[in-house]
Short mmCIF file of C-alpha atoms in Angstrom, two decimals:
data_model
loop_
_atom_site.label_atom_id
_atom_site.label_comp_id
_atom_site.label_asym_id
_atom_site.label_seq_id
_atom_site.Cartn_x
_atom_site.Cartn_y
_atom_site.Cartn_z
CA UNK A 1 -2.71 1.46 -24.48
CA UNK A 2 -5.31 4.17 -25.04
CA UNK A 3 -6.07 4.23 -21.30
CA UNK A 4 -2.36 4.62 -20.55
CA UNK A 5 -2.12 7.49 -23.02
CA UNK A 6 -5.01 9.25 -21.26
CA UNK A 7 -3.51 8.56 -17.82
CA UNK A 8 -0.16 10.01 -18.90
CA UNK A 9 -1.99 13.21 -19.89
CA UNK A 10 -3.79 13.64 -16.57
CA UNK A 11 -1.45 12.04 -14.01
CA UNK A 12 1.81 13.95 -14.00
CA UNK A 13 3.29 11.64 -11.34
CA UNK A 14 2.48 8.37 -13.12
CA UNK A 15 5.57 6.18 -13.53
CA UNK A 16 5.83 4.14 -16.71
CA UNK A 17 8.23 1.28 -16.00
CA UNK A 18 9.70 -0.45 -19.07
CA UNK A 19 11.08 -3.89 -18.20
CA UNK A 20 12.34 -4.85 -21.65
CA UNK A 21 15.99 -5.46 -22.45
CA UNK A 22 18.27 -2.63 -23.65
CA UNK A 23 18.33 -3.89 -27.25
CA UNK A 24 14.50 -3.74 -27.31
CA UNK A 25 14.59 -0.15 -26.07
CA UNK A 26 16.86 0.67 -28.99
CA UNK A 27 14.13 -0.60 -31.37
CA UNK A 28 11.12 1.19 -29.84
CA UNK A 29 10.53 3.24 -26.73
CA UNK A 30 8.31 5.69 -24.93
CA UNK A 31 10.65 8.48 -23.89
CA UNK A 32 9.10 9.14 -20.48
CA UNK A 33 9.54 5.52 -19.33
CA UNK A 34 11.89 4.46 -16.56
CA UNK A 35 13.96 1.48 -17.68
CA UNK A 36 14.68 -1.43 -15.34
CA UNK A 37 15.02 -4.75 -17.19
CA UNK A 38 12.94 -7.61 -15.79
CA UNK A 39 16.09 -9.52 -14.84
CA UNK A 40 17.19 -6.62 -12.61
CA UNK A 41 13.88 -5.80 -10.94
CA UNK A 42 14.51 -7.86 -7.77
CA UNK A 43 17.75 -5.98 -7.08
CA UNK A 44 16.54 -2.54 -8.25
CA UNK A 45 12.84 -2.20 -7.30
CA UNK A 46 13.84 0.02 -4.36
CA UNK A 47 14.62 2.73 -6.94
CA UNK A 48 10.85 3.06 -7.39
CA UNK A 49 8.40 4.86 -5.09
CA UNK A 50 6.06 2.23 -3.59
CA UNK A 51 3.30 4.83 -3.20
CA UNK A 52 3.42 5.94 -6.86
CA UNK A 53 1.03 4.84 -9.57
CA UNK A 54 3.21 2.58 -11.72
CA UNK A 55 2.31 1.11 -15.09
CA UNK A 56 4.66 -1.70 -16.13
CA UNK A 57 5.25 -2.41 -19.81
CA UNK A 58 7.19 -4.79 -22.01
CA UNK A 59 6.81 -5.97 -25.62
CA UNK A 60 3.42 -7.73 -25.38
CA UNK A 61 2.50 -7.61 -21.69
CA UNK A 62 3.65 -10.97 -20.31
CA UNK A 63 6.93 -9.96 -18.66
CA UNK A 64 5.38 -6.77 -17.36
CA UNK A 65 2.48 -8.72 -15.85
CA UNK A 66 4.98 -10.83 -13.89
CA UNK A 67 6.87 -7.73 -12.72
CA UNK A 68 3.62 -6.04 -11.68
CA UNK A 69 2.68 -9.13 -9.65
CA UNK A 70 6.10 -9.12 -7.98
CA UNK A 71 5.84 -5.43 -7.09
CA UNK A 72 2.42 -5.89 -5.49
CA UNK A 73 2.71 -9.34 -3.92
CA UNK A 74 6.36 -9.42 -2.84
CA UNK A 75 7.49 -5.79 -2.60
CA UNK A 76 4.33 -4.23 -1.14
CA UNK A 77 3.57 -1.71 -3.87
CA UNK A 78 -0.06 -0.59 -3.85
CA UNK A 79 -0.97 0.94 -7.22
CA UNK A 80 0.58 -1.07 -10.04
CA UNK A 81 -0.96 -1.77 -13.44
CA UNK A 82 0.21 -3.74 -16.45
CA UNK A 83 0.11 -2.38 -20.00
CA UNK A 84 -1.79 -5.17 -21.73
CA UNK A 85 -0.36 -5.71 -25.19
CA UNK A 86 2.81 -3.80 -24.30
CA UNK A 87 4.59 -1.41 -26.60
CA UNK A 88 3.13 -3.31 -29.53
CA UNK A 89 -0.38 -2.21 -28.47
CA UNK A 90 0.96 1.33 -27.98
CA UNK A 91 2.20 1.33 -31.59
CA UNK A 92 -1.11 -0.03 -32.88
CA UNK A 93 -3.51 2.07 -30.78
CA UNK A 94 -1.72 5.28 -29.81
CA UNK A 95 1.40 6.11 -31.80
CA UNK A 96 1.79 4.50 -35.22
CA UNK A 97 5.26 6.08 -35.55
CA UNK A 98 6.49 3.71 -32.83
CA UNK A 99 8.34 0.89 -34.62
CA UNK A 100 6.92 -2.61 -34.25
CA UNK A 101 9.20 -5.60 -33.93
#
């Protein structure tokens, strides 16, 4: 989470992809994130730039890891990372005002 925070400061074109469900976004969010729920990624991944640096996030990092794998292995994206620990790690390490659930 701390590495993502630093990357967001220096990489203006970094795409933060939030794959949680809408109701989770209503609980806690990072405003700059693009929202495509995991269940819609197969039909909507073309909305993303395959040459962009993308960091995928979810609640704890499991769903986002699967989406990151899909983007690299099946959709041909080149620079995709997973936010280990998800938004929960963000709340613990970067922004304690982010609600935990």
